[in-house]
PDB file of C-alpha atoms in Angstrom:
ATOM      1  CA  UNK Z   1     -30.584  17.302  56.938  1.00 42.00           C
ATOM      2  CA  UNK Z   2     -33.821  19.099  56.071  1.00 50.00           C
ATOM      3  CA  UNK Z   3     -35.005  19.290  52.470  1.00 52.00           C
ATOM      4  CA  UNK Z   4     -35.696  22.752  51.091  1.00 56.00           C
ATOM      5  CA  UNK Z   5     -39.421  21.945  50.789  1.00 56.00           C
ATOM      6  CA  UNK Z   6     -39.697  21.438  54.550  1.00 68.00           C
ATOM      7  CA  UNK Z   7     -38.476  25.012  55.124  1.00 85.00           C
ATOM      8  CA  UNK Z   8     -41.668  26.496  53.679  1.00 89.00           C
ATOM      9  CA  UNK Z   9     -45.321  26.502  54.757  1.00 92.00           C
ATOM     10  CA  UNK Z  10     -47.719  23.995  53.158  1.00 93.00           C
ATOM     11  CA  UNK Z  11     -48.476  26.171  50.104  1.00 94.00           C
ATOM     12  CA  UNK Z  12     -44.819  26.444  49.053  1.00 94.00           C
ATOM     13  CA  UNK Z  13     -42.310  29.301  48.740  1.00 95.00           C
ATOM     14  CA  UNK Z  14     -44.913  31.835  47.555  1.00 95.00           C
ATOM     15  CA  UNK Z  15     -48.661  32.290  47.062  1.00 96.00           C
ATOM     16  CA  UNK Z  16     -50.948  34.985  45.742  1.00 96.00           C
ATOM     17  CA  UNK Z  17     -52.376  37.283  48.389  1.00 96.00           C
ATOM     18  CA  UNK Z  18     -56.101  36.511  48.771  1.00 95.00           C
ATOM     19  CA  UNK Z  19     -56.839  40.262  48.945  1.00 92.00           C
ATOM     20  CA  UNK Z  20     -54.739  41.849  46.184  1.00 94.00           C
ATOM     21  CA  UNK Z  21     -53.590  38.746  44.295  1.00 93.00           C
ATOM     22  CA  UNK Z  22     -49.951  39.884  44.173  1.00 96.00           C
ATOM     23  CA  UNK Z  23     -47.318  37.193  44.712  1.00 97.00           C
ATOM     24  CA  UNK Z  24     -46.228  37.087  48.347  1.00 96.00           C
ATOM     25  CA  UNK Z  25     -43.252  35.175  49.787  1.00 96.00           C
ATOM     26  CA  UNK Z  26     -43.219  32.599  52.523  1.00 96.00           C
ATOM     27  CA  UNK Z  27     -41.186  33.311  55.607  1.00 94.00           C
ATOM     28  CA  UNK Z  28     -38.624  30.519  55.846  1.00 90.00           C
ATOM     29  CA  UNK Z  29     -38.979  28.119  58.787  1.00 90.00           C
ATOM     30  CA  UNK Z  30     -42.439  29.476  59.680  1.00 91.00           C
ATOM     31  CA  UNK Z  31     -45.992  28.804  58.587  1.00 94.00           C
ATOM     32  CA  UNK Z  32     -46.406  32.393  57.394  1.00 96.00           C
ATOM     33  CA  UNK Z  33     -46.570  34.494  54.244  1.00 97.00           C
ATOM     34  CA  UNK Z  34     -46.079  38.244  54.206  1.00 97.00           C
ATOM     35  CA  UNK Z  35     -47.899  40.669  51.912  1.00 96.00           C
ATOM     36  CA  UNK Z  36     -46.411  44.171  51.793  1.00 96.00           C
ATOM     37  CA  UNK Z  37     -49.928  45.645  51.536  1.00 96.00           C
ATOM     38  CA  UNK Z  38     -52.014  43.351  53.767  1.00 96.00           C
ATOM     39  CA  UNK Z  39     -49.600  41.995  56.355  1.00 96.00           C
ATOM     40  CA  UNK Z  40     -49.079  38.462  57.592  1.00 97.00           C
ATOM     41  CA  UNK Z  41     -51.012  35.317  56.715  1.00 97.00           C
ATOM     42  CA  UNK Z  42     -50.535  32.073  58.627  1.00 97.00           C
ATOM     43  CA  UNK Z  43     -50.879  28.740  56.860  1.00 96.00           C
ATOM     44  CA  UNK Z  44     -52.625  26.052  58.898  1.00 95.00           C
ATOM     45  CA  UNK Z  45     -51.402  22.632  57.695  1.00 92.00           C
ATOM     46  CA  UNK Z  46     -54.240  20.775  59.453  1.00 94.00           C
ATOM     47  CA  UNK Z  47     -57.123  22.707  57.857  1.00 92.00           C
ATOM     48  CA  UNK Z  48     -55.212  23.810  54.726  1.00 93.00           C
ATOM     49  CA  UNK Z  49     -56.381  27.352  55.370  1.00 96.00           C
ATOM     50  CA  UNK Z  50     -54.607  30.664  55.101  1.00 97.00           C
ATOM     51  CA  UNK Z  51     -55.544  32.945  57.989  1.00 97.00           C
ATOM     52  CA  UNK Z  52     -55.084  36.718  57.817  1.00 97.00           C
ATOM     53  CA  UNK Z  53     -53.454  37.480  61.152  1.00 96.00           C
ATOM     54  CA  UNK Z  54     -54.840  41.011  61.558  1.00 95.00           C
ATOM     55  CA  UNK Z  55     -58.513  40.282  60.713  1.00 95.00           C
ATOM     56  CA  UNK Z  56     -58.765  36.565  61.489  1.00 95.00           C
ATOM     57  CA  UNK Z  57     -60.363  35.885  58.075  1.00 95.00           C
ATOM     58  CA  UNK Z  58     -59.900  32.354  56.786  1.00 96.00           C
ATOM     59  CA  UNK Z  59     -59.215  31.459  53.154  1.00 97.00           C
ATOM     60  CA  UNK Z  60     -59.099  28.092  51.372  1.00 97.00           C
ATOM     61  CA  UNK Z  61     -57.790  27.357  47.893  1.00 95.00           C
ATOM     62  CA  UNK Z  62     -59.498  25.549  45.033  1.00 95.00           C
ATOM     63  CA  UNK Z  63     -57.811  25.304  41.626  1.00 93.00           C
ATOM     64  CA  UNK Z  64     -55.281  28.048  42.435  1.00 89.00           C
ATOM     65  CA  UNK Z  65     -57.920  30.545  43.583  1.00 93.00           C
ATOM     66  CA  UNK Z  66     -58.525  31.644  47.182  1.00 96.00           C
ATOM     67  CA  UNK Z  67     -62.044  31.608  48.634  1.00 96.00           C
ATOM     68  CA  UNK Z  68     -62.862  33.346  51.876  1.00 96.00           C
ATOM     69  CA  UNK Z  69     -64.572  31.065  54.386  1.00 96.00           C
ATOM     70  CA  UNK Z  70     -67.450  33.048  55.854  1.00 95.00           C
ATOM     71  CA  UNK Z  71     -68.877  33.016  59.362  1.00 93.00           C
ATOM     72  CA  UNK Z  72     -71.525  35.714  58.816  1.00 94.00           C
ATOM     73  CA  UNK Z  73     -74.191  35.974  56.080  1.00 95.00           C
ATOM     74  CA  UNK Z  74     -73.279  39.570  55.216  1.00 96.00           C
ATOM     75  CA  UNK Z  75     -69.887  38.408  53.925  1.00 95.00           C
ATOM     76  CA  UNK Z  76     -71.446  35.956  51.471  1.00 96.00           C
ATOM     77  CA  UNK Z  77     -74.133  38.422  50.425  1.00 96.00           C
ATOM     78  CA  UNK Z  78     -71.509  41.100  49.766  1.00 96.00           C
ATOM     79  CA  UNK Z  79     -69.382  38.669  47.742  1.00 96.00           C
ATOM     80  CA  UNK Z  80     -72.401  37.614  45.651  1.00 97.00           C
ATOM     81  CA  UNK Z  81     -73.344  41.253  45.068  1.00 96.00           C
ATOM     82  CA  UNK Z  82     -69.813  42.045  43.846  1.00 95.00           C
ATOM     83  CA  UNK Z  83     -69.921  39.101  41.433  1.00 95.00           C
ATOM     84  CA  UNK Z  84     -73.331  40.196  40.107  1.00 96.00           C
ATOM     85  CA  UNK Z  85     -71.891  43.664  39.415  1.00 95.00           C
ATOM     86  CA  UNK Z  86     -68.870  42.142  37.668  1.00 93.00           C
ATOM     87  CA  UNK Z  87     -71.100  39.962  35.466  1.00 93.00           C
ATOM     88  CA  UNK Z  88     -73.290  42.936  34.577  1.00 91.00           C
ATOM     89  CA  UNK Z  89     -70.301  45.021  33.454  1.00 92.00           C
ATOM     90  CA  UNK Z  90     -69.194  42.109  31.255  1.00 91.00           C
ATOM     91  CA  UNK Z  91     -72.578  42.002  29.518  1.00 90.00           C
ATOM     92  CA  UNK Z  92     -74.049  39.005  31.362  1.00 91.00           C
ATOM     93  CA  UNK Z  93     -76.951  38.616  33.723  1.00 92.00           C
ATOM     94  CA  UNK Z  94     -77.351  36.012  36.442  1.00 95.00           C
ATOM     95  CA  UNK Z  95     -80.371  33.712  36.369  1.00 95.00           C
ATOM     96  CA  UNK Z  96     -79.769  31.732  39.574  1.00 96.00           C
ATOM     97  CA  UNK Z  97     -77.513  31.666  42.649  1.00 97.00           C
ATOM     98  CA  UNK Z  98     -76.175  28.343  43.903  1.00 97.00           C
ATOM     99  CA  UNK Z  99     -74.828  28.594  47.462  1.00 98.00           C
ATOM    100  CA  UNK Z 100     -72.630  25.944  49.087  1.00 97.00           C
ATOM    101  CA  UNK Z 101     -74.690  23.536  51.204  1.00 97.00           C
ATOM    102  CA  UNK Z 102     -72.465  24.254  54.213  1.00 96.00           C
ATOM    103  CA  UNK Z 103     -74.007  27.760  54.355  1.00 97.00           C
ATOM    104  CA  UNK Z 104     -77.664  26.646  54.286  1.00 96.00           C
ATOM    105  CA  UNK Z 105     -78.285  27.214  57.998  1.00 96.00           C
ATOM    106  CA  UNK Z 106     -76.370  30.498  57.980  1.00 96.00           C
ATOM    107  CA  UNK Z 107     -78.107  31.950  54.891  1.00 96.00           C
ATOM    108  CA  UNK Z 108     -81.688  30.626  55.034  1.00 94.00           C
ATOM    109  CA  UNK Z 109     -83.017  33.279  57.446  1.00 93.00           C
ATOM    110  CA  UNK Z 110     -81.655  36.029  55.167  1.00 92.00           C
ATOM    111  CA  UNK Z 111     -83.255  34.863  51.917  1.00 94.00           C
ATOM    112  CA  UNK Z 112     -86.431  36.373  50.488  1.00 89.00           C
ATOM    113  CA  UNK Z 113     -89.311  33.897  50.638  1.00 80.00           C
ATOM    114  CA  UNK Z 114     -92.056  35.947  49.025  1.00 65.00           C
ATOM    115  CA  UNK Z 115     -95.000  37.777  50.536  1.00 57.00           C
ATOM    116  CA  UNK Z 116     -98.022  35.843  51.894  1.00 55.00           C
ATOM    117  CA  UNK Z 117    -100.298  37.255  49.159  1.00 53.00           C
ATOM    118  CA  UNK Z 118     -98.001  35.755  46.485  1.00 53.00           C
ATOM    119  CA  UNK Z 119     -98.679  32.220  47.691  1.00 53.00           C
ATOM    120  CA  UNK Z 120    -100.070  29.944  45.018  1.00 57.00           C
ATOM    121  CA  UNK Z 121    -100.017  26.704  46.984  1.00 54.00           C
ATOM    122  CA  UNK Z 122     -96.627  25.772  45.548  1.00 61.00           C
ATOM    123  CA  UNK Z 123     -93.426  25.715  47.536  1.00 67.00           C
ATOM    124  CA  UNK Z 124     -91.868  29.168  47.501  1.00 80.00           C
ATOM    125  CA  UNK Z 125     -88.429  29.401  45.935  1.00 89.00           C
ATOM    126  CA  UNK Z 126     -86.050  31.412  48.125  1.00 94.00           C
ATOM    127  CA  UNK Z 127     -84.446  34.420  46.452  1.00 96.00           C
ATOM    128  CA  UNK Z 128     -81.487  36.693  46.926  1.00 96.00           C
ATOM    129  CA  UNK Z 129     -81.316  40.000  45.064  1.00 95.00           C
ATOM    130  CA  UNK Z 130     -84.419  38.845  43.176  1.00 93.00           C
ATOM    131  CA  UNK Z 131     -82.703  35.693  41.869  1.00 96.00           C
ATOM    132  CA  UNK Z 132     -83.774  32.132  42.696  1.00 96.00           C
ATOM    133  CA  UNK Z 133     -81.456  30.437  45.184  1.00 96.00           C
ATOM    134  CA  UNK Z 134     -80.596  26.772  45.467  1.00 96.00           C
ATOM    135  CA  UNK Z 135     -78.020  25.000  47.576  1.00 97.00           C
ATOM    136  CA  UNK Z 136     -75.251  22.821  46.205  1.00 97.00           C
ATOM    137  CA  UNK Z 137     -74.710  19.112  46.580  1.00 95.00           C
ATOM    138  CA  UNK Z 138     -72.852  18.152  49.753  1.00 94.00           C
ATOM    139  CA  UNK Z 139     -69.058  18.467  49.615  1.00 92.00           C
ATOM    140  CA  UNK Z 140     -68.827  14.687  50.020  1.00 92.00           C
ATOM    141  CA  UNK Z 141     -70.435  14.380  46.563  1.00 93.00           C
ATOM    142  CA  UNK Z 142     -68.768  17.349  44.843  1.00 93.00           C
ATOM    143  CA  UNK Z 143     -65.502  18.299  46.633  1.00 95.00           C
ATOM    144  CA  UNK Z 144     -65.327  21.877  45.287  1.00 96.00           C
ATOM    145  CA  UNK Z 145     -68.254  22.816  47.543  1.00 97.00           C
ATOM    146  CA  UNK Z 146     -66.049  22.296  50.614  1.00 96.00           C
ATOM    147  CA  UNK Z 147     -64.164  25.435  49.496  1.00 97.00           C
ATOM    148  CA  UNK Z 148     -66.199  27.373  46.908  1.00 97.00           C
ATOM    149  CA  UNK Z 149     -68.920  29.567  48.439  1.00 97.00           C
ATOM    150  CA  UNK Z 150     -71.351  30.055  45.558  1.00 97.00           C
ATOM    151  CA  UNK Z 151     -71.786  29.960  41.806  1.00 97.00           C
ATOM    152  CA  UNK Z 152     -73.962  32.016  39.494  1.00 96.00           C
ATOM    153  CA  UNK Z 153     -75.813  30.626  36.510  1.00 95.00           C
ATOM    154  CA  UNK Z 154     -75.650  33.268  33.825  1.00 91.00           C
ATOM    155  CA  UNK Z 155     -76.726  34.137  30.336  1.00 88.00           C
ATOM    156  CA  UNK Z 156     -75.787  36.935  27.946  1.00 83.00           C
ATOM    157  CA  UNK Z 157     -77.532  40.189  28.775  1.00 69.00           C
ATOM    158  CA  UNK Z 158     -78.213  43.289  26.762  1.00 57.00           C
ATOM    159  CA  UNK Z 159     -74.953  45.245  26.354  1.00 52.00           C
ATOM    160  CA  UNK Z 160     -74.962  48.485  28.336  1.00 48.00           C
ATOM    161  CA  UNK Z 161     -74.566  50.795  25.316  1.00 47.00           C
ATOM    162  CA  UNK Z 162     -77.742  49.365  23.697  1.00 45.00           C
ATOM    163  CA  UNK Z 163     -79.727  49.905  26.874  1.00 44.00           C
ATOM    164  CA  UNK Z 164     -78.911  53.614  26.805  1.00 45.00           C
ATOM    165  CA  UNK Z 165     -79.726  53.937  23.100  1.00 46.00           C
ATOM    166  CA  UNK Z 166     -83.157  52.356  23.661  1.00 45.00           C
ATOM    167  CA  UNK Z 167     -83.925  54.938  26.341  1.00 44.00           C
ATOM    168  CA  UNK Z 168     -83.600  57.774  23.818  1.00 46.00           C
ATOM    169  CA  UNK Z 169     -85.514  56.196  20.881  1.00 46.00           C
TER     170      UNK Z 169
END
């Protein structure tokens, strides 16, 4: 006799859709979940990834949050840009971008390295959107970096309403 747990994919009877975050049910006796808005997702028990069937995008979960696993630098850059916008609207500003080590080879050619006339003999710090970039520790040292794509160091910024008031003083 099969236990009820063996009737569901590896993430259980339901998960949150990686796109819209609504709760989506597992299809019993399959390795799939079905979102009414985004279609089918297949759970891969070997890689512990959720794969969107229509687009082929891969997602992995860390602390109950889904992270898209990128294969192209534009995906990471877009995701970082969205997070910078979100921080800004919350009254914060980013001071540094930390990108997962596993993306070093993929991202390095797309980072700003400064113009030749800016050279001061020191090693140039790569930048993205004007922010210094560093790469994380290897996932073998800090396991979250096997799933998480990037992190932003942040500090409080000037609230938006004060910025507009200063313009008219």
